[in-house]
Short mmCIF file of C-alpha atoms and ligand atoms in Angstrom, two decimals:
data_model
loop_
_atom_site.label_atom_id
_atom_site.label_comp_id
_atom_site.label_asym_id
_atom_site.label_seq_id
_atom_site.Cartn_x
_atom_site.Cartn_y
_atom_site.Cartn_z
CA MET E 1 -1.63 -2.64 -38.63
CA SER E 2 -3.40 -5.92 -37.89
CA GLU E 3 -3.79 -7.52 -34.47
CA ALA E 4 -0.77 -9.54 -33.47
CA ARG E 5 -2.57 -12.87 -33.66
CA GLY E 6 -5.60 -11.87 -35.70
CA PRO E 7 -9.19 -12.83 -34.90
CA ALA E 8 -8.26 -16.34 -33.75
CA GLY E 9 -6.13 -14.84 -31.00
CA ARG E 10 -9.11 -12.88 -29.79
CA ALA E 11 -11.40 -15.92 -29.65
CA ASP E 12 -8.73 -17.84 -27.74
CA VAL E 13 -8.18 -15.28 -25.03
CA GLU E 14 -11.88 -14.51 -24.69
CA ALA E 15 -12.60 -18.21 -24.16
CA LYS E 16 -9.79 -18.42 -21.64
CA ALA E 17 -11.12 -15.38 -19.77
CA LYS E 18 -14.53 -17.05 -19.46
CA GLU E 19 -12.96 -20.21 -18.14
CA LEU E 20 -10.79 -18.37 -15.61
CA ASP E 21 -13.75 -16.28 -14.41
CA ALA E 22 -15.86 -19.42 -13.99
CA GLY E 23 -13.22 -20.90 -11.69
CA ASP E 24 -12.63 -17.70 -9.69
CA GLN E 25 -13.33 -18.27 -6.00
CA LEU E 26 -13.32 -14.53 -5.29
CA ALA E 27 -15.79 -13.71 -8.08
CA ALA E 28 -18.68 -12.92 -5.71
CA LYS E 29 -16.66 -10.12 -4.09
CA ARG E 30 -17.07 -7.86 -7.11
CA ALA E 31 -20.70 -7.22 -6.24
CA GLU E 32 -19.56 -5.64 -2.95
CA PHE E 33 -17.99 -2.72 -4.84
CA VAL E 34 -19.38 0.29 -6.70
CA LEU E 35 -18.08 -0.01 -10.26
CA ASP E 36 -19.24 1.11 -13.68
CA ASP E 37 -19.06 -0.59 -17.04
CA GLY E 38 -15.44 0.45 -17.57
CA VAL E 39 -12.35 -1.41 -16.41
CA TYR E 40 -10.81 0.04 -13.26
CA LEU E 41 -7.09 -0.68 -13.11
CA ASP E 42 -6.16 2.08 -10.70
CA GLY E 43 -6.93 0.37 -7.40
CA ASN E 44 -3.21 0.63 -6.57
CA SER E 45 -3.70 4.39 -6.43
CA LEU E 46 -7.25 4.70 -5.10
CA GLY E 47 -9.23 1.56 -4.29
CA ALA E 48 -12.87 1.40 -5.40
CA LEU E 49 -15.71 2.19 -3.00
CA PRO E 50 -17.30 -0.79 -1.21
CA VAL E 51 -21.09 -0.49 -1.57
CA HIS E 52 -21.97 -0.42 2.13
CA VAL E 53 -19.50 2.32 3.10
CA GLU E 54 -21.79 5.19 2.12
CA ALA E 55 -24.57 4.23 4.54
CA ARG E 56 -22.07 3.66 7.34
CA VAL E 57 -20.50 7.07 6.84
CA VAL E 58 -23.95 8.67 6.78
CA ASP E 59 -24.63 7.02 10.14
CA VAL E 60 -21.32 8.29 11.55
CA ILE E 61 -22.21 11.82 10.44
CA SER E 62 -25.90 11.97 11.27
CA ARG E 63 -26.18 9.83 14.39
CA GLN E 64 -22.72 9.66 15.95
CA TRP E 65 -21.73 13.25 15.22
CA GLY E 66 -25.16 14.82 14.64
CA SER E 67 -26.96 13.50 17.69
CA LEU E 68 -24.52 11.88 20.09
CA ARG E 69 -21.97 14.60 19.49
CA ILE E 70 -19.19 14.53 22.10
CA ARG E 71 -20.54 11.36 23.72
CA SER E 72 -19.40 9.47 20.63
CA TRP E 73 -15.77 9.60 21.75
CA ALA E 74 -16.76 6.95 24.29
CA GLU E 75 -20.13 5.58 23.17
CA SER E 76 -19.25 5.17 19.50
CA GLY E 77 -15.71 4.03 20.23
CA TRP E 78 -14.10 7.00 18.54
CA TRP E 79 -11.26 7.37 21.03
CA THR E 80 -9.94 3.83 20.65
CA ALA E 81 -10.68 3.55 16.92
CA PRO E 82 -7.01 3.88 15.79
CA GLU E 83 -5.99 0.74 17.72
CA ARG E 84 -9.25 -1.15 17.11
CA ILE E 85 -9.03 -0.60 13.34
CA GLY E 86 -5.30 -1.33 13.52
CA ASP E 87 -6.26 -4.76 14.85
CA ARG E 88 -8.46 -5.23 11.77
CA VAL E 89 -5.61 -4.34 9.40
CA ALA E 90 -3.17 -6.54 11.37
CA PRO E 91 -4.24 -9.98 10.07
CA LEU E 92 -4.07 -8.68 6.50
CA ILE E 93 -0.35 -7.96 6.93
CA GLY E 94 0.48 -10.95 9.12
CA ALA E 95 0.55 -9.20 12.48
CA ALA E 96 -0.85 -10.39 15.80
CA PRO E 97 -3.13 -7.90 17.62
CA GLY E 98 -1.76 -4.90 19.49
CA GLN E 99 0.97 -3.95 17.02
CA VAL E 100 -0.79 -1.77 14.44
CA VAL E 101 -2.25 1.71 14.83
CA VAL E 102 -4.12 3.56 12.09
CA SER E 103 -3.16 7.20 12.21
CA ASP E 104 -1.83 10.05 10.08
CA SER E 105 -0.48 9.62 6.55
CA THR E 106 2.15 7.21 5.27
CA SER E 107 4.55 10.15 4.92
CA VAL E 108 4.14 11.05 8.60
CA ASN E 109 4.48 7.42 9.66
CA VAL E 110 7.72 7.04 7.67
CA PHE E 111 9.05 9.98 9.67
CA LYS E 112 7.98 8.54 13.03
CA ALA E 113 9.39 5.10 12.19
CA LEU E 114 12.77 6.31 10.89
CA VAL E 115 13.54 8.77 13.66
CA ALA E 116 12.33 6.34 16.33
CA ALA E 117 14.46 3.57 14.80
CA VAL E 118 17.65 5.68 14.88
CA ARG E 119 16.93 6.68 18.47
CA MET E 120 16.23 3.08 19.50
CA ILE E 121 19.37 1.68 17.90
CA ARG E 122 21.51 4.33 19.59
CA ASP E 123 19.79 3.93 22.96
CA GLU E 124 20.66 0.26 22.94
CA GLY E 125 24.14 1.29 24.01
CA GLY E 126 26.77 -1.38 23.57
CA ALA E 127 29.82 -1.16 21.39
CA GLY E 128 29.37 1.07 18.40
CA ALA E 129 25.69 1.94 18.95
CA ALA E 130 26.44 5.65 18.93
CA ALA E 131 28.45 5.29 15.72
CA ARG E 132 25.47 4.05 13.72
CA ASP E 133 24.86 7.02 11.49
CA GLU E 134 23.63 5.66 8.16
CA ILE E 135 20.07 5.38 6.90
CA VAL E 136 19.94 3.11 3.87
CA VAL E 137 17.05 4.13 1.61
CA ASP E 138 15.52 2.35 -1.35
CA ALA E 139 16.66 4.55 -4.25
CA THR E 140 13.73 3.41 -6.39
CA THR E 141 11.26 4.60 -3.78
CA PHE E 142 8.10 6.61 -4.15
CA PRO E 143 9.51 10.14 -3.69
CA THR E 144 7.85 11.01 -0.38
CA ASP E 145 9.75 8.26 1.46
CA GLY E 146 13.05 9.67 0.19
CA TYR E 147 12.17 13.27 1.06
CA ILE E 148 11.14 12.30 4.58
CA ALA E 149 14.23 10.13 5.04
CA GLU E 150 16.44 13.13 4.13
CA SER E 151 14.86 15.18 6.86
CA ALA E 152 15.01 12.33 9.37
CA ALA E 153 18.71 11.97 8.57
CA ARG E 154 19.37 15.68 9.14
CA LEU E 155 17.56 15.60 12.46
CA THR E 156 19.48 12.57 13.71
CA ASN E 157 22.88 13.46 12.23
CA CYS E 158 22.78 10.53 9.87
CA ARG E 159 23.81 10.21 6.27
CA ILE E 160 21.55 8.77 3.57
CA VAL E 161 22.88 5.77 1.66
CA PRO E 162 20.73 5.33 -1.46
CA ALA E 163 20.51 1.75 -2.68
CA ASP E 164 18.74 -0.54 -5.04
CA PRO E 165 17.04 -3.03 -2.71
CA ALA E 166 18.93 -5.95 -4.28
CA ASP E 167 22.24 -4.28 -3.36
CA VAL E 168 21.30 -3.58 0.26
CA PRO E 169 23.06 -6.60 1.83
CA GLY E 170 26.42 -5.44 0.46
CA LEU E 171 25.98 -1.94 1.91
CA LEU E 172 25.19 -2.92 5.47
CA GLY E 173 27.73 -2.60 8.23
CA PRO E 174 28.49 -1.36 11.74
CA ARG E 175 27.42 2.15 10.76
CA THR E 176 23.96 1.16 9.53
CA ALA E 177 21.24 2.42 11.83
CA VAL E 178 18.10 1.71 9.84
CA VAL E 179 17.05 0.56 6.38
CA LEU E 180 13.90 1.86 4.66
CA LEU E 181 12.56 -0.36 1.91
CA ASN E 182 9.48 -0.68 -0.26
CA HIS E 183 7.92 -4.10 -0.34
CA ALA E 184 6.86 -3.49 -3.95
CA ASP E 185 8.20 -0.79 -6.22
CA TYR E 186 5.44 1.63 -7.26
CA ARG E 187 6.65 1.92 -10.86
CA ALA E 188 7.66 -1.51 -12.12
CA GLY E 189 5.67 -3.38 -9.50
CA ARG E 190 8.76 -5.35 -8.53
CA LEU E 191 8.34 -7.25 -5.27
CA HIS E 192 11.37 -7.24 -3.00
CA ASP E 193 12.55 -10.08 -0.78
CA LEU E 194 11.14 -9.04 2.58
CA PRO E 195 12.23 -12.14 4.53
CA GLY E 196 15.76 -12.20 3.11
CA LEU E 197 16.42 -8.46 3.36
CA THR E 198 14.98 -8.28 6.88
CA ALA E 199 17.33 -11.08 7.97
CA ALA E 200 20.31 -9.32 6.34
CA VAL E 201 19.53 -6.03 8.12
CA HIS E 202 19.22 -7.84 11.45
CA ALA E 203 22.50 -9.68 10.89
CA ALA E 204 24.13 -6.24 10.60
CA GLY E 205 22.60 -5.22 13.93
CA ALA E 206 20.31 -2.61 12.37
CA LEU E 207 16.54 -2.09 12.22
CA VAL E 208 14.32 -2.25 9.16
CA VAL E 209 11.28 -0.20 8.15
CA TRP E 210 9.14 -1.66 5.36
CA ASP E 211 6.76 0.45 3.32
CA LEU E 212 3.80 -1.76 2.41
CA CYS E 213 1.81 0.78 0.37
CA HIS E 214 1.76 -1.50 -2.69
CA THR E 215 1.36 -4.84 -0.95
CA ALA E 216 -1.04 -4.40 1.98
CA GLY E 217 -4.26 -5.98 0.72
CA ALA E 218 -2.58 -7.37 -2.40
CA LEU E 219 -0.53 -10.27 -1.07
CA PRO E 220 0.54 -11.99 2.18
CA VAL E 221 3.19 -9.93 3.97
CA GLY E 222 3.98 -11.94 7.13
CA LEU E 223 5.35 -9.14 9.32
CA ASP E 224 5.47 -11.21 12.53
CA GLU E 225 6.68 -14.35 10.79
CA HIS E 226 9.66 -12.57 9.28
CA GLY E 227 10.56 -10.52 12.37
CA VAL E 228 10.02 -7.11 10.77
CA ASP E 229 10.72 -4.24 13.16
CA LEU E 230 8.59 -1.41 11.80
CA ALA E 231 6.24 -1.03 8.87
CA VAL E 232 4.00 1.63 7.37
CA GLY E 233 1.44 1.64 4.59
CA CYS E 234 -1.50 3.24 2.87
CA THR E 235 -5.08 2.17 3.41
CA TYR E 236 -6.54 3.91 0.34
CA LYS E 237 -4.88 1.65 -2.25
CA TYR E 238 -5.57 -2.11 -2.04
CA LEU E 239 -7.40 -1.66 1.29
CA ASN E 240 -10.04 0.59 -0.33
CA GLY E 241 -10.31 2.98 2.65
CA GLY E 242 -11.16 6.05 0.56
CA PRO E 243 -9.24 9.13 -0.55
CA GLY E 244 -6.70 10.11 2.08
CA SER E 245 -7.85 7.48 4.58
CA PRO E 246 -5.32 7.30 7.43
CA ALA E 247 -2.26 5.09 7.09
CA PHE E 248 -1.05 2.34 9.42
CA LEU E 249 2.05 2.01 11.54
CA TYR E 250 3.28 -1.38 12.77
CA VAL E 251 5.70 -1.55 15.68
CA ARG E 252 6.84 -5.04 16.63
CA ARG E 253 5.69 -5.81 20.16
CA GLY E 254 9.23 -6.27 21.46
CA LEU E 255 10.14 -2.71 20.42
CA GLN E 256 7.06 -0.90 21.66
CA ASP E 257 8.32 0.09 25.09
CA ARG E 258 11.40 1.63 23.45
CA PHE E 259 9.62 3.25 20.50
CA ASP E 260 10.80 6.84 20.90
CA THR E 261 8.48 8.89 18.70
CA PRO E 262 9.64 12.22 17.31
CA LEU E 263 6.00 13.40 17.38
CA PRO E 264 4.85 12.88 20.97
CA GLY E 265 1.37 14.31 20.68
CA TRP E 266 -1.11 14.08 23.52
CA ASN E 267 -2.91 11.10 21.96
CA SER E 268 0.24 9.03 22.52
CA HIS E 269 0.46 9.97 26.20
CA VAL E 270 -0.05 7.34 28.88
CA GLU E 271 -2.83 9.48 30.36
CA PRO E 272 -4.06 11.90 27.71
CA PHE E 273 -6.86 13.30 29.80
CA GLY E 274 -4.57 13.85 32.78
CA MET E 275 -3.47 16.98 30.90
CA ARG E 276 -0.11 16.69 32.58
CA PRO E 277 2.68 19.09 31.67
CA GLY E 278 5.23 16.29 31.36
CA TYR E 279 5.24 13.75 28.56
CA GLU E 280 5.08 10.06 29.39
CA PRO E 281 4.39 7.72 26.48
CA ALA E 282 1.71 5.06 26.51
CA ALA E 283 3.20 1.61 27.01
CA ASP E 284 1.67 0.01 23.94
CA ILE E 285 1.10 0.71 20.23
CA THR E 286 -0.93 3.76 21.26
CA ARG E 287 2.34 5.64 21.43
CA GLY E 288 2.39 5.59 17.64
CA ARG E 289 -0.48 8.11 17.60
CA VAL E 290 -0.01 11.88 17.49
CA GLY E 291 -3.13 14.07 17.70
CA THR E 292 -6.89 13.70 17.45
CA PRO E 293 -7.83 11.02 14.91
CA ASP E 294 -9.54 11.86 11.64
CA ILE E 295 -12.76 10.08 12.61
CA LEU E 296 -14.74 10.39 9.36
CA SER E 297 -11.94 8.91 7.24
CA LEU E 298 -11.02 6.40 9.87
CA LEU E 299 -14.57 5.06 10.15
CA ALA E 300 -14.98 4.95 6.38
CA LEU E 301 -11.91 2.70 6.39
CA ASP E 302 -13.41 0.65 9.24
CA ALA E 303 -16.48 -0.02 7.11
CA ALA E 304 -14.39 -0.72 3.99
CA LEU E 305 -12.45 -3.41 5.85
CA ASP E 306 -15.64 -5.50 6.11
CA VAL E 307 -15.02 -6.76 2.58
CA TRP E 308 -12.09 -8.84 3.88
CA GLU E 309 -14.29 -11.04 6.03
CA GLY E 310 -13.73 -14.66 5.01
CA VAL E 311 -11.11 -13.74 2.40
CA SER E 312 -7.78 -15.53 2.51
CA MET E 313 -4.76 -13.49 1.43
CA THR E 314 -3.38 -16.64 -0.19
CA ALA E 315 -6.40 -16.73 -2.50
CA VAL E 316 -5.98 -13.02 -3.21
CA ARG E 317 -2.36 -13.56 -4.14
CA ALA E 318 -3.16 -16.53 -6.39
CA LYS E 319 -5.78 -14.50 -8.25
CA SER E 320 -3.51 -11.47 -8.50
CA LEU E 321 -0.77 -13.51 -10.16
CA ALA E 322 -3.27 -15.23 -12.46
CA LEU E 323 -4.71 -11.83 -13.47
CA THR E 324 -1.35 -10.25 -14.21
CA ASP E 325 -0.16 -13.36 -16.08
CA PHE E 326 -3.34 -13.35 -18.15
CA PHE E 327 -3.17 -9.61 -18.85
CA LEU E 328 0.41 -10.00 -20.13
CA GLU E 329 -0.76 -12.90 -22.32
CA CYS E 330 -3.57 -10.74 -23.72
CA VAL E 331 -1.18 -7.83 -24.33
CA GLU E 332 0.93 -10.19 -26.38
CA ALA E 333 -2.13 -11.32 -28.31
CA TYR E 334 -3.51 -7.86 -29.02
CA VAL E 335 -0.71 -5.32 -29.05
CA PRO E 336 1.15 -5.02 -32.35
CA ALA E 337 4.74 -6.13 -31.87
CA GLY E 338 7.22 -3.54 -30.66
CA HIS E 339 4.70 -1.02 -29.27
CA VAL E 340 5.11 -1.77 -25.58
CA GLU E 341 7.70 -3.40 -23.37
CA SER E 342 6.71 -4.93 -20.05
CA ILE E 343 9.02 -4.03 -17.17
CA THR E 344 6.98 -6.17 -14.77
CA PRO E 345 9.06 -9.09 -13.54
CA VAL E 346 8.12 -12.40 -15.14
CA ALA E 347 9.01 -14.38 -12.00
CA HIS E 348 6.06 -14.56 -9.61
CA ALA E 349 8.34 -14.19 -6.59
CA GLU E 350 9.35 -10.75 -7.89
CA ARG E 351 5.96 -9.47 -8.96
CA GLY E 352 3.56 -7.27 -7.03
CA SER E 353 -0.04 -6.78 -8.16
CA GLN E 354 0.45 -4.50 -11.12
CA VAL E 355 1.73 -4.49 -14.67
CA ALA E 356 3.87 -1.64 -15.98
CA LEU E 357 4.37 -1.25 -19.71
CA ARG E 358 6.93 1.05 -21.20
CA CYS E 359 5.46 2.86 -24.20
CA PRO E 360 6.37 5.96 -26.23
CA ASP E 361 3.83 8.72 -25.55
CA ALA E 362 2.52 6.79 -22.54
CA GLU E 363 0.78 9.92 -21.29
CA GLY E 364 -1.24 10.37 -24.48
CA VAL E 365 -2.00 6.66 -24.71
CA MET E 366 -3.31 6.54 -21.16
CA LYS E 367 -5.55 9.55 -21.85
CA ARG E 368 -7.09 7.68 -24.78
CA LEU E 369 -7.52 4.53 -22.70
CA VAL E 370 -9.31 6.47 -19.98
CA GLN E 371 -11.62 8.01 -22.60
CA GLN E 372 -12.57 4.46 -23.55
CA GLY E 373 -13.27 3.43 -19.97
CA VAL E 374 -9.99 1.64 -19.27
CA VAL E 375 -8.55 3.47 -16.29
CA GLY E 376 -4.93 2.94 -15.37
CA ASP E 377 -2.34 5.61 -14.81
CA PHE E 378 0.68 7.21 -16.35
CA ARG E 379 3.98 7.45 -14.50
CA PRO E 380 6.68 9.62 -16.05
CA PRO E 381 8.52 9.39 -18.25
CA ASP E 382 7.08 6.53 -20.29
CA LEU E 383 5.07 4.08 -18.18
CA LEU E 384 1.53 2.80 -18.49
CA ARG E 385 0.67 1.41 -15.08
CA PHE E 386 -2.18 -1.06 -14.53
CA GLY E 387 -3.09 -2.09 -10.99
CA PHE E 388 -4.88 -5.41 -10.47
CA THR E 389 -7.13 -5.57 -7.44
CA PRO E 390 -8.13 -9.22 -7.07
CA LEU E 391 -11.27 -8.50 -5.03
CA TYR E 392 -13.12 -6.74 -7.82
CA LEU E 393 -11.47 -7.44 -11.15
CA THR E 394 -12.37 -10.20 -13.57
CA PHE E 395 -10.32 -11.94 -16.21
CA ALA E 396 -12.75 -10.50 -18.75
CA ASP E 397 -11.65 -7.04 -17.52
CA ALA E 398 -8.02 -7.94 -18.18
CA GLU E 399 -8.86 -9.19 -21.66
CA ARG E 400 -10.85 -6.07 -22.50
CA ALA E 401 -8.18 -3.69 -21.22
CA ALA E 402 -5.54 -5.36 -23.37
CA ARG E 403 -7.87 -5.35 -26.38
CA VAL E 404 -8.57 -1.62 -26.04
CA LEU E 405 -4.85 -0.98 -25.55
CA GLY E 406 -4.00 -2.96 -28.69
CA ARG E 407 -6.61 -1.10 -30.74
CA THR E 408 -5.49 2.28 -29.41
CA LEU E 409 -1.85 1.63 -30.27
CA ALA E 410 -2.70 0.23 -33.71
CA GLU E 411 -4.81 3.33 -34.48
CA ALA E 412 -2.03 5.62 -33.31
CA SER E 413 0.51 3.93 -35.56
CA THR E 414 -1.71 4.17 -38.64
CA GLY E 415 -2.46 7.79 -37.79
CA SER E 416 -6.23 7.23 -37.66
C1 PLP N 501 1.20 5.79 -2.19
C2 PLP N 501 2.51 5.82 -1.47
C3 PLP N 501 2.76 6.77 -0.47
C4 PLP N 501 1.73 7.84 -0.17
O1 PLP N 501 2.05 8.54 0.97
P1 PLP N 501 0.97 9.58 1.56
O2 PLP N 501 1.61 10.12 2.75
O3 PLP N 501 -0.28 8.79 1.81
O4 PLP N 501 0.69 10.59 0.51
C5 PLP N 501 3.95 6.69 0.21
N1 PLP N 501 4.87 5.73 -0.08
C6 PLP N 501 4.66 4.83 -1.06
C7 PLP N 501 5.70 3.80 -1.34
C8 PLP N 501 3.49 4.86 -1.79
O5 PLP N 501 3.29 3.98 -2.75
#
């Protein structure tokens, strides 16, 4: 089968890629990452390594741990690192300082946020507070959020109300305690209306928890601006913190003195070294912590965050949309008609930073793409998922990925 637009199509999109790369204000950022000559479209699963992180981690191991040893808790700032690094993540998600702590995994933070939210809404007292017994959960969610929500519901005697995010406003009422939503869906990459849904949840007198795993570092979030109550998110996806780097938890300042954590570890105590038998929570965001921080991962993330210096999230968003638009254009130019179907929303307001293509034998196709250096991922049952990280991808990368995809599918259909 021939290419959809033939050789002229290829010349057109290659010329356009050159032009777009020449006008890319973030182009210099690519050199700050360790990449090879393939095309890495999996930064929404594991962000690439920033070049300088390795030396920083070696210093943490050899000097801070190796020679300073226990003195590093104070002298190297280990003890306060969760809040200090939280303050570095904060501007990337539209939060003023003092509201973000980096600690534990996203799964654990979903648990803390949901249980604390139910407790807070019931502690408010007032008419009907005790009757709030529903946790509305994004039914399209990444599975871990749903599993954790089930357990949080059992522990708080709540019932789970599964919902497509678009249907949430119609499901809210006097029994709603908390709503857990994904800012962007991990499969289709659909971006949900954070300002509008947050306002709807508040109008129903409930609290909202946003999962920002697929938007933190990919687009402006505006947590403070939109009055979000609680938020969680990964740091190893678009924030490039490294495999398993600790997640973040945002607690709006106005809720912090009521944040009633279900995991009151000693790190969240007002006086952790008082070793007191009774628990008394710290007054600030510190109460979002649990136990001893994972210093090596945390400080790798700290170093990785340096790449954001001088970067505006508005510019990141503009490039992300331009990249995904251009990739879809190239797919149309290269992929023989009828082989793939994009389920990524066309409207920019509904698009995250990835493209998902439905394709028969997506698993086998992705294997062949990876063999040719184009690394995306497969999500069952039939999705090819391509993440676009604006800090290190070029328009030439998008063109090449689509070209290799088109060739791979054409070969498969001719049986060669
Ligand atoms: C990636 C992702 C997670 C991962 O959670 P971990 O606890 O880090 O394994 C959770 N939720 C969503 C929506 C994700 O995309």
